[in-house]
Short mmCIF file of C-alpha atoms in Angstrom, two decimals:
data_model
loop_
_atom_site.label_atom_id
_atom_site.label_comp_id
_atom_site.label_asym_id
_atom_site.label_seq_id
_atom_site.Cartn_x
_atom_site.Cartn_y
_atom_site.Cartn_z
CA MET A 27 157.12 -129.99 -86.42
CA LYS A 28 155.16 -130.43 -83.31
CA ASN A 29 157.06 -129.94 -80.00
CA ILE A 30 157.16 -133.07 -77.90
CA SER A 31 157.73 -133.01 -74.25
CA ILE A 32 159.09 -136.29 -72.84
CA ILE A 33 157.42 -137.26 -69.55
CA THR A 34 159.67 -138.08 -66.64
CA GLU A 35 156.90 -139.06 -64.13
CA PHE A 36 153.48 -140.36 -63.88
CA VAL A 37 150.58 -139.34 -61.64
CA LEU A 38 148.70 -142.22 -59.98
CA LEU A 39 144.98 -141.31 -59.46
CA GLY A 40 144.58 -143.91 -56.76
CA LEU A 41 141.25 -145.06 -55.39
CA SER A 42 139.82 -141.56 -54.45
CA SER A 43 140.66 -137.85 -54.70
CA ASP A 44 138.51 -136.98 -51.54
CA PRO A 45 141.01 -136.20 -48.66
CA GLN A 46 138.79 -137.61 -45.95
CA ILE A 47 138.22 -140.79 -47.83
CA GLN A 48 142.06 -141.04 -48.43
CA THR A 49 142.67 -140.79 -44.72
CA VAL A 50 140.16 -143.71 -44.12
CA LEU A 51 141.72 -145.67 -47.03
CA PHE A 52 145.14 -145.08 -45.53
CA VAL A 53 144.11 -146.62 -42.12
CA LEU A 54 142.37 -149.46 -43.78
CA PHE A 55 145.26 -150.52 -46.16
CA LEU A 56 147.84 -149.99 -43.54
CA GLY A 57 145.99 -152.41 -41.35
CA ILE A 58 145.62 -154.96 -44.23
CA TYR A 59 149.42 -154.53 -44.96
CA LEU A 60 150.55 -155.10 -41.48
CA LEU A 61 148.31 -158.24 -41.20
CA THR A 62 149.64 -159.47 -44.50
CA LEU A 63 153.27 -159.11 -43.22
CA MET A 64 152.40 -160.79 -39.79
CA GLY A 65 150.43 -163.62 -41.36
CA ASN A 66 152.84 -164.51 -44.04
CA LEU A 67 155.88 -164.12 -41.76
CA VAL A 68 154.34 -166.43 -39.12
CA MET A 69 153.54 -169.02 -41.72
CA ILE A 70 157.13 -168.93 -43.11
CA LEU A 71 158.47 -169.14 -39.54
CA VAL A 72 156.20 -172.03 -38.51
CA ILE A 73 157.00 -174.03 -41.66
CA ARG A 74 160.65 -173.59 -41.14
CA VAL A 75 160.83 -174.20 -37.37
CA ASP A 76 158.51 -177.20 -37.11
CA SER A 77 159.84 -180.53 -38.49
CA HIS A 78 156.26 -181.95 -38.82
CA LEU A 79 155.85 -179.43 -41.81
CA HIS A 80 158.89 -180.39 -43.68
CA THR A 81 156.91 -181.90 -46.52
CA PRO A 82 156.50 -180.86 -50.19
CA MET A 83 153.01 -179.22 -49.54
CA TYR A 84 154.44 -177.00 -46.90
CA PHE A 85 157.71 -176.43 -48.91
CA PHE A 86 155.32 -174.94 -51.72
CA LEU A 87 153.35 -173.06 -49.16
CA GLY A 88 156.44 -171.39 -47.55
CA HIS A 89 157.39 -170.05 -50.96
CA LEU A 90 153.59 -168.96 -51.61
CA SER A 91 153.88 -166.94 -48.33
CA PHE A 92 157.04 -165.24 -49.56
CA LEU A 93 155.53 -164.43 -52.82
CA ASP A 94 152.42 -163.01 -51.00
CA LEU A 95 154.79 -160.68 -49.07
CA SER A 96 156.53 -159.67 -52.31
CA PHE A 97 153.32 -159.12 -54.24
CA SER A 98 151.70 -156.83 -51.46
CA SER A 99 154.99 -154.94 -50.75
CA VAL A 100 155.41 -154.04 -54.54
CA THR A 101 152.27 -151.94 -54.53
CA VAL A 102 150.92 -151.15 -50.96
CA PRO A 103 153.75 -149.04 -49.53
CA LYS A 104 153.50 -146.58 -52.57
CA MET A 105 149.80 -146.63 -52.26
CA LEU A 106 150.02 -145.71 -48.59
CA GLN A 107 152.45 -142.89 -49.34
CA ASN A 108 149.97 -141.43 -52.04
CA PHE A 109 147.02 -141.45 -49.65
CA LEU A 110 149.00 -138.87 -47.45
CA SER A 111 150.57 -136.91 -50.26
CA GLN A 112 149.13 -134.22 -52.47
CA LYS A 113 151.69 -135.07 -55.24
CA LYS A 114 150.86 -138.62 -56.13
CA SER A 115 153.79 -139.04 -58.61
CA ILE A 116 156.15 -141.70 -59.41
CA SER A 117 159.02 -141.60 -61.87
CA VAL A 118 158.96 -143.44 -65.13
CA TRP A 119 161.77 -145.61 -64.05
CA GLY A 120 160.18 -146.20 -60.78
CA CYS A 121 156.90 -147.10 -62.55
CA ILE A 122 158.65 -149.53 -64.82
CA THR A 123 160.51 -151.23 -61.95
CA GLN A 124 157.17 -151.48 -59.99
CA SER A 125 155.53 -153.23 -63.05
CA PHE A 126 158.57 -155.63 -63.39
CA PHE A 127 158.28 -156.84 -59.83
CA PHE A 128 154.54 -157.03 -60.00
CA THR A 129 154.58 -159.20 -63.08
CA LEU A 130 157.42 -161.26 -61.50
CA SER A 131 155.54 -162.06 -58.39
CA GLY A 132 152.15 -162.61 -60.29
CA GLY A 133 153.72 -164.82 -62.90
CA THR A 134 155.52 -166.87 -60.49
CA GLU A 135 152.55 -167.29 -58.10
CA ALA A 136 150.41 -168.60 -60.98
CA CYS A 137 153.13 -171.20 -61.74
CA LEU A 138 153.34 -172.24 -58.02
CA LEU A 139 149.65 -172.57 -57.65
CA SER A 140 149.71 -174.98 -60.57
CA ALA A 141 152.43 -177.01 -58.89
CA MET A 142 150.56 -177.08 -55.69
CA ALA A 143 147.44 -178.38 -57.34
CA TYR A 144 149.53 -181.15 -58.81
CA ASP A 145 151.10 -181.92 -55.37
CA ARG A 146 147.48 -182.36 -53.85
CA TYR A 147 146.62 -184.63 -56.83
CA ALA A 148 149.52 -186.92 -56.27
CA ALA A 149 148.95 -186.98 -52.46
CA ILE A 150 145.36 -187.98 -52.77
CA CYS A 151 145.20 -190.02 -55.86
CA HIS A 152 148.51 -191.77 -55.57
CA PRO A 153 149.33 -191.74 -51.75
CA LEU A 154 151.47 -194.94 -51.95
CA VAL A 155 154.00 -193.57 -54.34
CA TYR A 156 153.50 -189.87 -53.25
CA THR A 157 156.73 -189.66 -51.13
CA MET A 158 158.80 -191.37 -53.86
CA VAL A 159 157.54 -189.17 -56.75
CA ILE A 160 157.21 -185.67 -55.04
CA ASN A 161 160.66 -185.61 -53.14
CA ARG A 162 162.59 -182.41 -51.99
CA PRO A 163 164.93 -182.26 -55.13
CA LEU A 164 162.02 -182.23 -57.34
CA CYS A 165 160.23 -179.57 -55.33
CA ILE A 166 163.37 -177.38 -55.56
CA VAL A 167 163.38 -177.98 -59.38
CA ILE A 168 159.65 -177.03 -59.58
CA VAL A 169 160.00 -173.83 -57.47
CA SER A 170 163.02 -172.99 -59.54
CA ILE A 171 161.17 -173.41 -62.81
CA ALA A 172 158.15 -171.16 -61.40
CA TRP A 173 160.59 -168.38 -60.38
CA THR A 174 162.39 -168.72 -63.83
CA MET A 175 159.11 -168.42 -65.85
CA GLY A 176 157.93 -165.50 -63.74
CA PHE A 177 161.32 -163.66 -64.19
CA LEU A 178 161.45 -164.36 -68.05
CA ILE A 179 157.88 -163.18 -68.57
CA SER A 180 158.47 -160.08 -66.53
CA LEU A 181 161.81 -159.37 -68.24
CA MET A 182 160.53 -159.60 -71.75
CA ASN A 183 157.60 -157.18 -71.06
CA SER A 184 159.77 -154.77 -69.22
CA LEU A 185 162.49 -154.83 -72.09
CA PHE A 186 159.86 -154.01 -74.58
CA ILE A 187 158.09 -151.26 -72.59
CA HIS A 188 161.48 -149.32 -72.60
CA LYS A 189 160.82 -148.90 -76.29
CA LEU A 190 157.85 -146.85 -75.61
CA HIS A 191 157.93 -142.92 -75.39
CA PHE A 192 155.57 -141.30 -72.99
CA CYS A 193 154.91 -137.68 -74.11
CA GLU A 194 151.30 -136.92 -73.83
CA SER A 195 149.11 -137.55 -70.69
CA ASN A 196 151.01 -138.84 -67.61
CA ILE A 197 147.95 -139.73 -65.57
CA ILE A 198 147.57 -143.35 -64.63
CA PRO A 199 143.89 -144.14 -63.74
CA HIS A 200 145.13 -146.78 -61.20
CA PHE A 201 146.73 -147.10 -57.85
CA SER A 202 149.85 -148.95 -59.26
CA CYS A 203 151.91 -149.44 -62.42
CA GLU A 204 150.41 -152.43 -63.93
CA LEU A 205 151.20 -152.87 -67.66
CA PRO A 206 147.79 -152.32 -69.24
CA PRO A 207 147.12 -148.83 -67.97
CA LEU A 208 150.58 -147.74 -69.23
CA PHE A 209 149.99 -148.63 -72.83
CA PRO A 210 147.32 -145.88 -73.55
CA LEU A 211 149.78 -143.26 -72.33
CA SER A 212 152.45 -143.98 -74.93
CA CYS A 213 152.76 -141.47 -78.02
CA THR A 214 154.37 -144.41 -79.84
CA ASP A 215 152.34 -147.44 -81.05
CA PRO A 216 152.11 -149.97 -78.18
CA ILE A 217 150.72 -152.74 -80.31
CA VAL A 218 153.81 -154.83 -79.99
CA ASN A 219 153.62 -154.53 -76.24
CA GLU A 220 150.03 -155.43 -76.15
CA ILE A 221 150.53 -158.41 -78.33
CA LEU A 222 153.45 -159.62 -76.07
CA LEU A 223 151.44 -159.19 -72.95
CA ALA A 224 148.46 -161.08 -74.39
CA VAL A 225 150.80 -163.94 -75.63
CA SER A 226 152.57 -164.00 -72.10
CA CYS A 227 149.27 -164.19 -70.33
CA ALA A 228 147.94 -166.83 -72.90
CA PHE A 229 151.22 -168.89 -72.48
CA LEU A 230 151.06 -168.65 -68.67
CA GLY A 231 147.34 -169.75 -68.70
CA LEU A 232 147.81 -172.68 -71.04
CA LEU A 233 150.84 -173.73 -68.90
CA THR A 234 149.12 -173.56 -65.62
CA LEU A 235 145.36 -173.91 -65.91
CA PRO A 236 145.11 -177.20 -67.67
CA LEU A 237 147.28 -178.79 -64.87
CA ILE A 238 145.08 -177.26 -62.19
CA LEU A 239 141.79 -178.35 -63.87
CA PHE A 240 143.17 -181.93 -64.44
CA SER A 241 144.49 -182.17 -60.97
CA TYR A 242 141.27 -180.94 -59.30
CA SER A 243 138.89 -183.04 -61.65
CA ARG A 244 140.97 -186.06 -60.62
CA ILE A 245 140.87 -185.13 -56.97
CA ILE A 246 136.99 -184.50 -56.97
CA SER A 247 136.52 -187.91 -58.83
CA ALA A 248 138.72 -189.80 -56.11
CA ILE A 249 136.87 -188.00 -53.21
CA LEU A 250 133.43 -189.00 -54.70
CA SER A 251 134.63 -192.64 -54.86
CA ILE A 252 135.43 -192.75 -51.24
CA ARG A 253 132.49 -194.69 -49.65
CA SER A 254 132.56 -193.12 -46.16
CA SER A 255 131.44 -189.62 -45.51
CA LYS A 256 134.14 -189.18 -42.95
CA GLY A 257 136.86 -190.20 -45.45
CA GLN A 258 135.46 -187.90 -48.09
CA ALA A 259 135.49 -184.90 -45.59
CA LYS A 260 139.12 -185.58 -44.52
CA ALA A 261 140.26 -185.94 -48.22
CA PHE A 262 138.40 -182.66 -49.23
CA SER A 263 139.88 -180.67 -46.31
CA THR A 264 143.48 -181.29 -47.48
CA CYS A 265 142.65 -179.56 -50.74
CA SER A 266 139.82 -177.21 -50.22
CA SER A 267 142.05 -174.39 -48.88
CA HIS A 268 144.14 -174.54 -52.01
CA LEU A 269 141.06 -174.45 -54.22
CA ILE A 270 139.90 -171.35 -52.48
CA VAL A 271 143.24 -169.65 -53.00
CA VAL A 272 143.25 -170.66 -56.78
CA LEU A 273 139.65 -169.44 -57.37
CA LEU A 274 140.43 -166.10 -55.74
CA PHE A 275 143.65 -165.47 -57.51
CA TYR A 276 142.99 -166.81 -60.94
CA GLY A 277 139.29 -165.68 -61.14
CA THR A 278 140.11 -162.01 -60.54
CA ALA A 279 143.39 -161.90 -62.35
CA LEU A 280 141.95 -163.55 -65.58
CA PHE A 281 138.95 -161.17 -65.63
CA ARG A 282 141.34 -158.08 -65.24
CA TYR A 283 143.82 -159.14 -68.03
CA ILE A 284 141.12 -160.53 -70.50
CA SER A 285 139.15 -157.40 -70.36
CA PRO A 286 140.51 -154.25 -72.04
CA ALA A 287 141.90 -151.43 -69.76
CA SER A 288 139.14 -148.93 -68.96
CA GLY A 289 140.35 -147.17 -65.79
CA SER A 290 136.99 -147.93 -64.11
CA VAL A 291 136.35 -148.21 -60.41
CA LEU A 292 135.53 -151.92 -60.97
CA GLU A 293 138.93 -152.58 -62.53
CA ARG A 294 140.72 -150.97 -59.48
CA VAL A 295 138.70 -153.11 -57.03
CA ILE A 296 139.50 -156.42 -59.07
CA SER A 297 143.20 -155.43 -58.94
CA ILE A 298 143.08 -154.96 -55.14
CA GLN A 299 141.56 -158.46 -54.80
CA TYR A 300 144.33 -160.35 -56.58
CA SER A 301 147.20 -158.09 -55.57
CA VAL A 302 146.36 -157.08 -52.00
CA ILE A 303 143.49 -159.07 -50.50
CA THR A 304 144.55 -162.55 -51.75
CA SER A 305 147.97 -161.97 -50.14
CA LEU A 306 146.13 -161.23 -46.66
CA LEU A 307 143.75 -164.21 -47.06
CA ASN A 308 146.07 -166.90 -48.00
CA PRO A 309 147.78 -167.38 -44.54
CA LEU A 310 144.43 -167.10 -42.84
CA ILE A 311 142.90 -169.73 -45.08
CA TYR A 312 145.79 -172.14 -44.67
CA SER A 313 146.08 -171.61 -41.04
CA LEU A 314 142.30 -171.70 -40.14
CA LYS A 315 141.57 -174.71 -42.48
CA ASN A 316 144.55 -176.81 -41.77
CA GLN A 317 144.70 -178.80 -38.57
CA GLU A 318 148.65 -179.48 -39.10
CA VAL A 319 149.25 -175.72 -39.23
CA LYS A 320 147.01 -175.14 -36.13
CA ALA A 321 148.90 -177.92 -34.38
CA ALA A 322 152.39 -176.50 -35.27
CA LEU A 323 151.32 -172.97 -34.14
CA GLN A 324 150.25 -174.48 -30.77
CA ARG A 325 153.59 -176.26 -30.36
CA MET A 326 155.48 -173.17 -31.24
CA LEU A 327 153.61 -171.08 -28.73
CA LYS A 328 154.14 -173.83 -25.95
CA GLN A 329 157.88 -173.77 -26.73
CA GLN A 330 157.86 -169.90 -26.45
CA LYS A 331 156.09 -170.12 -23.20
CA CYS A 332 158.48 -172.72 -21.76
CA ALA A 333 161.39 -170.58 -22.91
CA LEU A 334 160.13 -167.55 -21.35
CA GLY A 335 159.01 -169.47 -18.13
#
């Protein structure tokens, strides 16, 4: 019989093996992470403090900011540690735990973006009944469903990955423990895990994408029917920021999970886009393109000046 040695830890190859490049990457991603923390925490604080932003749209946006904090914090701290460490290892249990929270954050964010698209559709296409249809109790239910869906999808995939035995190569050609790069390292057949992940992604896509496509097709139709160009610009400004966020997140995530895992540099760059860069850009997009958020920030700064003065 062939001797089998069970792996207890993985080695994350990261983005580069050159020490000088790793130092540059450490400074770069540390800056990105600090800006992500600051931007999303400011968004959460402004939405919570300013009564003008106690609306369904900003209720969802507050949860999106919290998800972006979680999404970035799942992967970036370990990445930063590995940039400065010669031993770029992570335990098997640590890797599975990271993949659980990564899938939880990503799945929940996909559901939340879908809910935000429907919220913009209701606000623009049915403004007279919007406040009656989209109320706070319904928003709480929608957000709870989004978190539940993300948790269930993550839990199912994590439970099945515990059935795999890792006993051959322990090198992950990636900077984090996403599920696709783990499957080729198993010495037991991962076909069930691959099917489960594919079904989970398909289910999540079929659950969220049709609602997003329907909402934005109706929004664009409603905007084009507005006769004045000023009215069109005002209506489009309320949803353009969300559309940018959706394209950034869904475009890169779908490409990553539809294509087979190859361990290429392009694959890692795409993963950085939806797991790191999107979390940085979301608060910037919503604050720079949204007049209500700008006004709320100005009011908060004035209150701080008055308090200090």
